[in-house]
Amino acid sequence: MNTPTALIAEDEHLLAQALQADLARAWPALKVLATVGDGASAVKQALALQPDVLFFDIRMPGMTGLEAAAELAEQWPTQGPQARAFPALVFVTAYDQYAVQAFEAQAVDYLLKPVQAARLQKTIEKLQLALAKPESPAINFEATLGQLRGLLAGATGPSTAAPLRVIQASVGSTIRMVPVDDVLCFEAADKYVRVLTAEREYLIRTPLKELQEQIDATVFWQIHRGTVVRALAIEAVTRDEAGKTFLSLRGLKEKFVVSRLYAHLFKAM
Amino acid sequence: MKIDWLVKLRHFLQTTAFCLAIAGLHLAFKPNMSYDIPLVYSLSIGLTSWLLIDFGRLLFASAWESGWPAGIWGKLLPLTGIALGYVIGTSMGDWWFGWSTWAGASRQQLFLSVLVSVVIGIIITYYFYSAQKGKYLERKVGEATRLATEARLKLLETQLEPHMLFNTLANLRVLIGTDPQRAQDMLDRIVAYLRATLTASRATSHPLAREFDRLRDYLELMSVRMGPRMHYVLDLPPDLADQNIPTLLLQPLVENSIKHGLEPKVEGGTITVRALRDGQRLTLQVSDTGVGFDSEAALSNGFGLAQVRERLTAAYADLGTVEQTSTPGQGTCILLHLPLTP
């Protein structure tokens, strides 16, 4: 077996160093390829270095560890000559009871800071076992996608707000009342959310996450981090040679990218 | 408003017991009169009055929370209830026995029985009223205590934010092994910070110099954690050092600057806390070069600023004001204006 490799993403320099030192003591064979301090660099370095194990801090500047993992899953090469097994994920967090509950529920490994030697040992044993007898990479990847989906859904939280019926969008100096029943798609764009109906497009400032808490998830499906579409308006879902999935909506010319996390929604019956 | 029928049943039984007692008293004074006459009249007048008053008060919106109508209606209701109860109850008694009190009794007898009914009615109403009021006040006191405890807990929770606490301890744990001197310094800061936080809810104000000391403790802790990503400037002119301000007033603002301004920014930035004399006013500035936010967008830095506003209003009424400006990508600046103490 090759030397196992790892990537550490942690914004606090001392803690990153300490984790690396602890790992060197408890798992001398493991080679830490790099240490990065933010989510975007974590994705970039993970793609470049293709390590076996990822230690991702949850709270990082720019992108959370969870978002970084989802983004990495999106871009990870699963086909062709560069295809490799998706790395094993270990999340690191100081304190977040909700996150910890979610990790337990999704059977995702995690470490609590300050990292205790005994707990780290357990994680290492689990990782060694997983690396020693790898299951089929495809099955593994599907399982990871499922876990990330579960974690991301948990991060949004259950909806407590009253269901939204009308979108109030400002167009110039007037406020247009757009019935949610007319909306085909919500798409996050920079600091706005595009609201698409068959006739026209509106821009609103309410973040997509907030909107999602107020609309019915069985009516509007999430197909990408930044895209939610009306399920009944979906016309066709196609897959190109590169493995990317696209979706078209009745009444709209635009094509929408379906992320790998949500591609499981579209399987032939 | 929901009617608690169990309570109504209890009131009904209590009223009935009072009526029986009155009939019994009547019998004791006039043993030669048959028992059923005072019994029927007492029950019919008593229960009718009770029905009118106990259900009549539901008509008043002011009674829904406290249980009793406010103002003049609080007095008119029982009097009207008793008067009507007397007329209706007496008529019911008359119907039962098949005679008419109004025609048969002398004016003096009638006057006496009205007087007795009114006096007894007021006594019984007062009994119910004070029992109810006692319960209402008890509930109010409980509520106020709960709110005060909640506010204190919230303050402690924001200041002892677990994420900050555990991350700081994790850093301390590392330093113990690698740099014991720095570890000791850090621990001293943690102790000072914890002590200040835990006593902040007791002392209401302290000099600016102390406020800045506590900010330095906090910022030092954060700079161990964030390393070169965070720089800070504390600027307190010596002539303002003795000015009193509410304890840890600036703390949540500095925390916001770090949490919402610098932490999300990959390259980090600088946080500046400054005290300035501005005519007869004291200006406190907390600014950062963090990510900033779109001031038109809904602000989500909730608790910190709202709490500062509330505390300023509580301490200085209209004389304390807050100004917030922010530019996306460039940072946020908060200015507090308060009166100078002479």
XYZ file of C-alpha atoms in Angstrom:
611
model
C 0.000 0.000 0.000
C 1.151 3.518 -0.790
C 1.891 6.047 1.927
C -1.408 7.476 3.174
C -1.685 11.222 2.682
C -3.763 13.958 4.276
C -4.781 17.589 3.921
C -5.568 19.826 6.894
C -7.871 22.834 6.520
C -7.920 24.963 9.669
C -7.888 28.750 9.889
C -6.208 28.902 13.291
C -2.545 28.463 12.684
C -1.594 27.036 16.090
C -4.384 24.480 15.968
C -3.411 23.353 12.483
C 0.172 22.878 13.642
C -0.975 21.007 16.715
C -3.195 18.648 14.741
C -0.313 17.927 12.418
C 1.985 17.249 15.392
C -0.623 14.991 17.046
C -1.077 13.084 13.811
C 2.694 12.685 13.403
C 2.838 11.091 16.859
C -0.212 8.860 16.560
C 0.087 7.911 12.895
C 3.710 8.292 11.788
C 3.015 6.740 8.382
C 0.545 9.474 7.441
C 2.014 12.222 5.325
C 0.349 15.632 5.656
C 0.670 17.131 2.187
C -0.470 20.623 3.020
C -2.181 22.828 5.579
C -4.553 25.522 4.372
C -6.461 28.264 6.202
C -9.671 28.738 4.247
C -12.346 26.784 2.410
C -11.543 27.847 -1.137
C -7.869 26.906 -0.770
C -8.944 23.603 0.759
C -10.898 22.729 -2.383
C -8.073 23.817 -4.659
C -5.363 21.941 -2.765
C -7.474 18.811 -2.354
C -8.046 18.681 -6.113
C -4.391 19.286 -6.827
C -2.905 16.917 -4.249
C -5.638 14.253 -4.106
C -4.994 13.158 -0.525
C -6.555 10.081 1.102
C -7.847 11.893 4.164
C -9.247 15.407 4.694
C -9.374 17.127 8.073
C -11.748 20.068 7.581
C -12.470 22.684 10.224
C -16.127 23.700 10.129
C -15.811 27.452 10.696
C -13.409 28.875 8.176
C -13.319 32.214 6.388
C -14.951 32.369 2.984
C -16.465 28.910 2.883
C -17.333 26.579 5.753
C -15.702 23.168 5.909
C -19.009 21.638 4.965
C -19.457 23.846 1.905
C -15.861 23.148 0.910
C -16.480 19.395 1.094
C -19.609 19.737 -1.045
C -17.751 21.859 -3.588
C -14.941 19.322 -3.667
C -17.412 16.505 -4.293
C -18.785 18.566 -7.171
C -15.405 18.875 -8.849
C -13.824 15.565 -7.896
C -12.763 13.489 -10.920
C -14.781 10.275 -10.857
C -14.353 9.259 -14.470
C -11.530 8.992 -16.937
C -7.845 8.468 -16.326
C -7.663 10.908 -13.408
C -10.445 9.223 -11.467
C -9.600 8.474 -7.858
C -11.473 7.417 -4.762
C -12.945 10.355 -2.889
C -10.939 11.103 0.289
C -12.197 10.102 3.701
C -13.658 13.125 5.496
C -13.083 14.096 9.113
C -14.687 17.337 10.307
C -13.121 19.306 13.133
C -15.157 21.688 15.281
C -14.749 23.524 18.569
C -18.335 23.544 19.601
C -21.509 23.153 17.686
C -24.068 20.876 19.189
C -26.237 20.919 16.053
C -23.342 20.050 13.801
C -22.312 17.252 16.154
C -25.840 15.841 16.112
C -25.802 15.974 12.330
C -22.430 14.214 12.169
C -23.736 11.468 14.419
C -26.882 11.130 12.334
C -24.938 10.892 9.075
C -22.209 8.676 10.578
C -19.576 11.211 9.541
C -16.401 11.181 11.575
C -15.572 14.340 13.515
C -13.117 15.633 16.107
C -13.825 18.127 18.864
C -11.268 20.815 19.696
C -9.188 20.612 21.825
C -8.453 17.261 20.223
C -7.969 14.519 22.789
C -5.339 11.876 22.108
C -7.685 8.931 22.789
C -10.378 10.316 20.498
C -7.855 10.980 17.736
C -6.604 7.390 18.094
C -10.110 6.089 17.463
C -10.505 8.228 14.381
C -7.143 7.058 13.088
C -8.095 3.415 13.558
C -11.307 3.959 11.635
C -9.442 5.698 8.843
C -6.792 2.996 8.651
C -9.489 0.339 8.394
C -11.263 2.247 5.624
C -8.032 2.791 3.689
C -6.932 -0.847 4.087
C -10.007 -2.390 2.529
C -11.449 0.134 0.208
C -14.934 -0.572 -1.000
C -15.805 0.206 -4.569
C -14.973 3.909 -5.057
C -18.314 4.481 -6.781
C -20.323 3.125 -3.844
C -18.145 5.104 -1.454
C -18.682 8.299 -3.395
C -22.444 7.813 -3.482
C -22.406 7.297 0.283
C -20.367 10.457 0.795
C -22.757 12.442 -1.404
C -25.628 11.164 0.717
C -23.870 12.197 3.922
C -23.056 15.668 2.613
C -26.636 16.071 1.425
C -27.852 15.167 4.910
C -25.420 17.573 6.577
C -26.301 20.444 4.244
C -30.017 19.858 4.750
C -29.458 19.873 8.503
C -27.576 23.157 8.235
C -30.624 24.832 6.710
C -32.749 23.756 9.641
C -36.380 22.738 9.738
C -38.788 25.365 8.528
C -40.605 27.248 11.243
C -41.692 30.211 9.153
C -45.124 30.456 7.596
C -45.208 29.331 3.962
C -44.547 32.062 1.471
C -47.342 32.768 -1.043
C -46.241 35.951 -2.767
C -42.793 37.243 -3.679
C -42.463 41.002 -3.359
C -39.950 42.108 -5.952
C -39.000 45.703 -6.562
C -38.849 46.752 -10.203
C -37.622 50.316 -10.355
C -39.785 52.231 -7.945
C -42.696 49.781 -7.917
C -43.136 46.578 -5.973
C -44.387 43.700 -8.075
C -46.347 40.993 -6.307
C -45.355 37.652 -7.834
C -47.395 34.626 -6.701
C -45.090 31.787 -5.654
C -47.347 29.510 -7.743
C -46.066 31.306 -10.871
C -42.402 30.879 -9.983
C -40.479 28.249 -11.940
C -37.050 28.723 -10.446
C -35.057 30.553 -7.786
C -31.405 31.050 -8.548
C -28.776 32.692 -6.331
C -26.712 35.259 -8.261
C -24.091 37.226 -6.376
C -25.995 39.001 -3.605
C -29.358 38.689 -5.328
C -31.723 35.854 -5.995
C -33.200 35.608 -9.477
C -36.867 34.720 -9.463
C -37.883 33.243 -12.830
C -41.451 32.941 -14.070
C -42.569 31.930 -17.555
C -43.021 35.606 -18.475
C -40.132 37.418 -16.880
C -37.387 37.599 -14.316
C -37.219 39.457 -10.997
C -34.370 40.156 -8.600
C -34.834 40.029 -4.854
C -32.427 40.456 -1.955
C -33.718 37.750 0.373
C -31.035 35.040 0.578
C -31.929 31.705 -1.014
C -31.460 29.870 2.291
C -34.076 32.082 3.912
C -36.488 31.559 1.009
C -36.026 27.813 1.178
C -37.253 27.790 4.741
C -40.512 29.320 3.553
C -41.261 27.263 0.451
C -42.399 23.654 0.170
C -39.379 21.424 -0.487
C -41.591 18.829 -2.194
C -42.786 21.437 -4.688
C -39.439 23.147 -5.204
C -36.458 20.822 -5.521
C -32.932 21.882 -4.819
C -30.780 20.869 -7.781
C -27.668 22.872 -6.958
C -26.223 24.888 -4.098
C -27.711 28.007 -5.653
C -30.666 26.661 -7.616
C -34.138 25.573 -6.597
C -36.641 24.617 -9.315
C -40.355 23.777 -9.458
C -40.381 19.977 -9.741
C -43.520 19.836 -11.894
C -42.005 22.287 -14.389
C -38.962 20.113 -15.083
C -39.067 19.058 -18.724
C -35.951 16.977 -19.213
C -32.686 16.114 -17.539
C -29.713 15.300 -19.734
C -26.211 14.170 -19.078
C -23.296 15.184 -21.275
C -20.140 13.222 -22.026
C -18.154 14.910 -19.290
C -20.637 13.579 -16.757
C -22.315 16.943 -16.127
C -26.073 16.951 -15.698
C -28.299 19.675 -17.123
C -31.943 20.353 -16.659
C -34.497 22.296 -18.678
C -37.742 23.787 -17.456
C -40.989 24.059 -19.402
C -41.406 27.659 -20.510
C -37.743 28.641 -20.090
C -34.944 28.456 -22.618
C -32.209 28.521 -20.019
C -30.454 25.309 -18.965
C -29.652 24.655 -15.332
C -26.734 22.690 -13.934
C -27.660 19.825 -11.612
C -25.010 19.309 -8.974
C -23.718 15.839 -8.184
C -25.173 16.102 -4.715
C -28.680 16.257 -6.158
C -28.246 14.130 -9.292
C -29.751 11.188 -7.394
C -33.166 12.845 -7.827
C -33.093 12.063 -11.515
C -32.900 8.315 -12.172
C -34.985 6.492 -14.756
C -37.847 4.499 -13.183
C -59.712 34.224 25.805
C -60.385 30.684 26.869
C -62.739 29.874 29.723
C -61.283 27.518 32.286
C -64.378 25.517 33.175
C -62.711 23.825 36.115
C -62.099 27.204 37.725
C -65.687 28.225 36.971
C -66.953 25.016 38.590
C -64.875 25.798 41.669
C -66.301 29.307 41.807
C -69.806 27.875 41.409
C -69.319 25.460 44.309
C -67.759 28.166 46.486
C -70.667 30.503 45.750
C -73.145 27.737 46.525
C -71.379 27.090 49.836
C -71.581 30.813 50.684
C -75.312 30.838 49.858
C -75.946 27.783 52.055
C -74.027 29.441 54.879
C -76.100 32.633 54.522
C -79.324 30.625 54.573
C -78.031 28.822 57.687
C -77.240 32.147 59.392
C -80.682 33.437 58.541
C -82.200 30.352 60.152
C -80.114 30.886 63.288
C -81.513 34.428 63.687
C -85.115 33.516 62.796
C -85.538 29.887 63.876
C -89.327 30.047 63.499
C -89.156 30.738 59.751
C -89.128 27.700 57.465
C -85.672 26.837 56.092
C -86.597 26.642 52.426
C -87.443 30.343 51.982
C -83.999 31.817 52.804
C -82.375 28.848 51.080
C -84.163 29.416 47.766
C -83.728 33.198 47.819
C -80.118 33.029 48.894
C -79.253 30.473 46.217
C -81.135 32.224 43.431
C -79.789 35.700 44.240
C -76.257 34.453 44.979
C -75.873 32.262 41.927
C -77.456 34.805 39.565
C -75.091 37.493 40.835
C -72.173 35.107 40.499
C -73.156 34.198 36.921
C -73.496 37.869 35.954
C -70.202 38.939 37.503
C -67.988 35.950 36.800
C -69.051 35.693 33.144
C -69.768 39.404 32.741
C -66.116 40.251 33.301
C -65.213 38.278 30.180
C -66.860 41.084 28.184
C -64.108 43.480 29.227
C -60.891 43.223 27.248
C -58.939 44.686 30.158
C -59.977 41.701 32.295
C -58.546 39.035 29.987
C -55.068 39.205 31.351
C -55.492 40.458 34.927
C -58.864 38.753 35.496
C -60.615 41.991 36.445
C -61.819 44.982 34.373
C -59.736 48.118 34.759
C -60.966 51.493 36.010
C -64.556 52.363 36.857
C -65.883 49.164 35.262
C -64.107 47.196 37.951
C -66.492 48.756 40.495
C -69.589 49.079 38.331
C -69.504 45.424 37.310
C -70.015 43.904 40.793
C -72.593 46.565 41.774
C -74.589 46.026 38.589
C -74.198 42.284 38.946
C -75.441 42.298 42.510
C -78.353 44.676 41.765
C -79.472 42.668 38.737
C -78.823 39.442 40.643
C -81.074 40.700 43.423
C -83.931 41.597 41.073
C -83.681 38.443 38.949
C -82.967 36.139 41.913
C -85.875 37.531 43.933
C -88.196 37.146 40.948
C -87.033 33.556 40.540
C -87.682 32.887 44.238
C -91.117 34.492 43.900
C -91.881 32.272 40.933
C -90.800 29.185 42.912
C -93.087 29.970 45.828
C -95.850 31.542 43.738
C -95.989 34.933 45.457
C -94.603 38.399 44.877
C -92.057 39.979 47.163
C -92.434 43.297 45.337
C -96.136 43.527 46.166
C -96.136 41.873 49.597
C -93.129 43.226 51.495
C -93.003 46.613 53.228
C -90.528 49.216 52.002
C -88.481 48.740 55.149
C -88.285 44.962 54.687
C -87.347 45.397 51.052
C -84.674 47.956 51.924
C -83.195 45.663 54.558
C -83.012 42.670 52.247
C -81.437 44.758 49.465
C -78.858 46.066 51.945
C -78.045 42.572 53.215
C -77.699 41.266 49.646
C -75.451 44.105 48.585
C -73.177 43.882 51.618
C -72.841 40.117 51.392
C -72.433 40.327 47.606
C -69.604 42.832 47.928
C -67.865 40.730 50.587
C -68.017 37.607 48.451
C -66.947 39.453 45.282
C -64.071 40.977 47.180
C -63.031 37.533 48.360
C -62.936 36.221 44.788
C -61.299 39.413 43.561
C -58.402 39.311 46.019
C -57.787 35.590 45.489
C -57.629 36.225 41.760
C -55.435 39.296 42.127
C -53.005 37.413 44.347
C -52.654 34.738 41.726
C -52.271 37.336 38.975
C -49.527 39.197 40.843
C -47.739 35.964 41.609
C -47.794 35.102 37.929
C -46.533 38.597 37.022
C -43.646 38.381 39.483
C -42.741 34.951 38.114
C -42.763 36.300 34.575
C -40.580 39.296 35.451
C -38.067 37.060 37.224
C -37.977 34.756 34.247
C -37.348 37.648 31.831
C -34.558 39.053 33.990
C -32.906 35.646 34.261
C -33.244 35.109 30.544
C -31.630 38.462 29.778
C -28.720 37.687 32.065
C -28.297 34.237 30.617
C -28.327 35.660 27.112
C -25.637 38.166 28.024
C -23.488 35.433 29.538
C -24.068 33.159 26.561
C -22.942 35.791 24.069
C -19.924 36.680 26.097
C -18.981 33.109 26.955
C -19.696 31.963 23.437
C -18.796 28.270 23.504
C -17.140 28.322 20.115
C -14.780 31.087 21.256
C -14.185 29.419 24.601
C -13.299 25.981 23.259
C -11.154 27.324 20.441
C -9.262 29.466 22.947
C -8.758 26.469 25.231
C -7.587 24.396 22.280
C -4.969 27.061 21.537
C -3.958 27.147 25.174
C -3.503 23.399 25.170
C -1.131 23.681 22.226
C 0.882 26.488 23.804
C 1.327 24.563 27.065
C 3.401 22.072 25.121
C 5.244 24.439 22.808
C 5.561 27.800 24.555
C 4.813 27.694 28.307
C 5.515 31.432 28.774
C 2.959 32.409 26.146
C 0.580 29.826 27.549
C 0.819 31.489 30.948
C 0.161 34.937 29.461
C -2.793 33.569 27.578
C -4.213 31.905 30.666
C -3.910 35.187 32.584
C -5.920 36.893 29.868
C -8.558 34.167 29.924
C -8.872 34.540 33.698
C -9.197 38.338 33.446
C -11.723 37.999 30.636
C -13.827 35.439 32.502
C -13.732 37.443 35.705
C -14.840 40.601 33.890
C -17.615 38.775 32.083
C -18.983 37.070 35.159
C -18.971 40.236 37.267
C -20.269 42.471 34.465
C -23.851 41.611 35.314
C -23.364 42.976 38.842
C -21.477 46.263 38.412
C -23.419 48.635 36.161
C -20.627 50.944 35.096
C -16.840 51.281 35.143
C -14.162 53.694 33.845
C -13.168 53.605 30.185
C -9.648 52.569 31.180
C -11.039 49.304 32.561
C -13.222 48.793 29.543
C -10.149 49.124 27.334
C -8.192 46.697 29.546
C -10.904 44.080 29.095
C -10.977 44.713 25.342
C -7.200 44.248 25.254
C -7.565 40.887 27.040
C -10.156 39.772 24.537
C -8.261 41.041 21.491
C -5.038 39.427 22.712
C -6.858 36.095 23.022
C -8.229 36.528 19.535
C -4.861 37.479 18.097
C -3.334 34.275 19.458
C -6.074 32.412 17.621
C -6.098 34.384 14.389
C -2.368 35.051 14.239
C -1.277 37.460 11.496
C -4.836 37.638 10.125
C -5.824 40.067 12.879
C -4.330 43.372 14.025
C -5.819 45.726 16.525
C -5.476 49.338 17.621
C -6.739 50.598 20.984
C -6.674 54.366 21.353
C -7.752 55.918 24.636
C -6.644 59.528 25.337
C -5.511 59.808 28.993
C -7.978 62.606 29.769
C -10.891 60.303 28.911
C -9.638 57.315 30.911
C -11.808 58.157 33.925
C -15.068 58.524 32.019
C -17.635 56.025 33.237
C -19.511 53.846 30.778
C -21.819 50.826 31.224
C -19.700 47.714 31.827
C -18.550 45.857 28.734
C -20.607 48.113 26.486
C -18.103 47.851 23.640
C -17.364 44.150 24.061
C -20.240 42.843 21.890
C -19.335 45.346 19.159
C -15.728 44.200 19.085
C -16.961 40.627 19.048
C -19.262 41.410 16.102
C -16.389 43.012 14.231
C -14.351 39.866 14.623
C -17.136 37.386 14.017
C -18.885 39.105 11.114
C -16.071 41.308 9.802
C -12.644 39.698 10.120
C -13.264 35.977 10.617
C -15.099 35.538 7.291
C -12.380 37.471 5.438
C -9.618 35.203 4.166
C -6.874 37.829 4.469
C -8.166 39.163 7.807
C -7.820 42.830 8.780
C -7.527 45.452 11.489
C -9.924 46.374 14.234
C -9.772 49.827 15.806
C -11.365 50.959 19.059
C -11.091 54.652 19.818
C -12.433 57.163 22.335
C -12.777 60.798 21.238
C -13.928 64.049 22.787
C -16.485 65.734 20.585
C -17.515 69.016 22.183
C -19.540 68.101 25.234
C -19.957 64.555 24.027
C -17.959 61.369 24.228
C -17.655 59.388 21.023
C -16.641 55.745 21.030
C -15.683 54.188 17.739
C -15.409 50.504 16.875
C -14.357 49.920 13.286
C -12.917 47.090 11.261
C -11.566 46.482 7.788
C -13.539 43.262 7.437
C -16.014 42.047 4.840
C -18.606 44.695 5.713
C -22.184 44.335 4.634
C -24.716 45.921 2.377
C -26.533 48.360 4.631
C -29.709 48.009 2.568
C -29.762 44.261 3.029
C -31.363 42.826 6.127
C -28.828 42.959 8.942
C -28.232 39.767 10.769
C -25.791 40.904 13.419
C -28.790 41.019 15.716
C -28.137 40.598 19.374
C -24.940 42.629 19.783
C -26.087 45.971 18.436
C -29.659 45.702 19.734
C -28.311 45.023 23.213
C -25.930 48.012 23.029
C -28.814 50.253 21.933
C -30.980 49.054 24.802
C -28.230 49.621 27.331
C -27.508 53.118 26.005
C -31.177 54.034 26.245
C -31.382 52.620 29.750
C -28.312 54.593 30.883
C -28.682 57.905 28.998
C -32.247 57.990 27.620
C -32.194 60.173 24.450
C -28.638 61.363 25.016
C -27.015 58.112 23.905
C -27.078 57.342 20.189
C -25.657 54.694 17.855
C -24.540 55.161 14.251
C -23.588 52.305 11.984
C -22.050 52.516 8.542
C -20.735 49.695 6.423
C -19.395 49.221 2.936
C -19.253 45.731 1.449
C -15.654 44.647 1.080
C -14.278 47.550 3.104
C -15.533 47.157 6.633
C -17.919 48.411 9.233
C -17.804 51.383 11.577
C -19.950 51.895 14.650
C -20.038 55.190 16.520
C -21.567 55.590 19.966
C -22.266 59.110 21.183
C -22.823 59.638 24.887
C -22.737 62.560 27.292
C -19.392 63.311 28.961
C -19.402 62.987 32.715
C -17.959 66.191 34.260
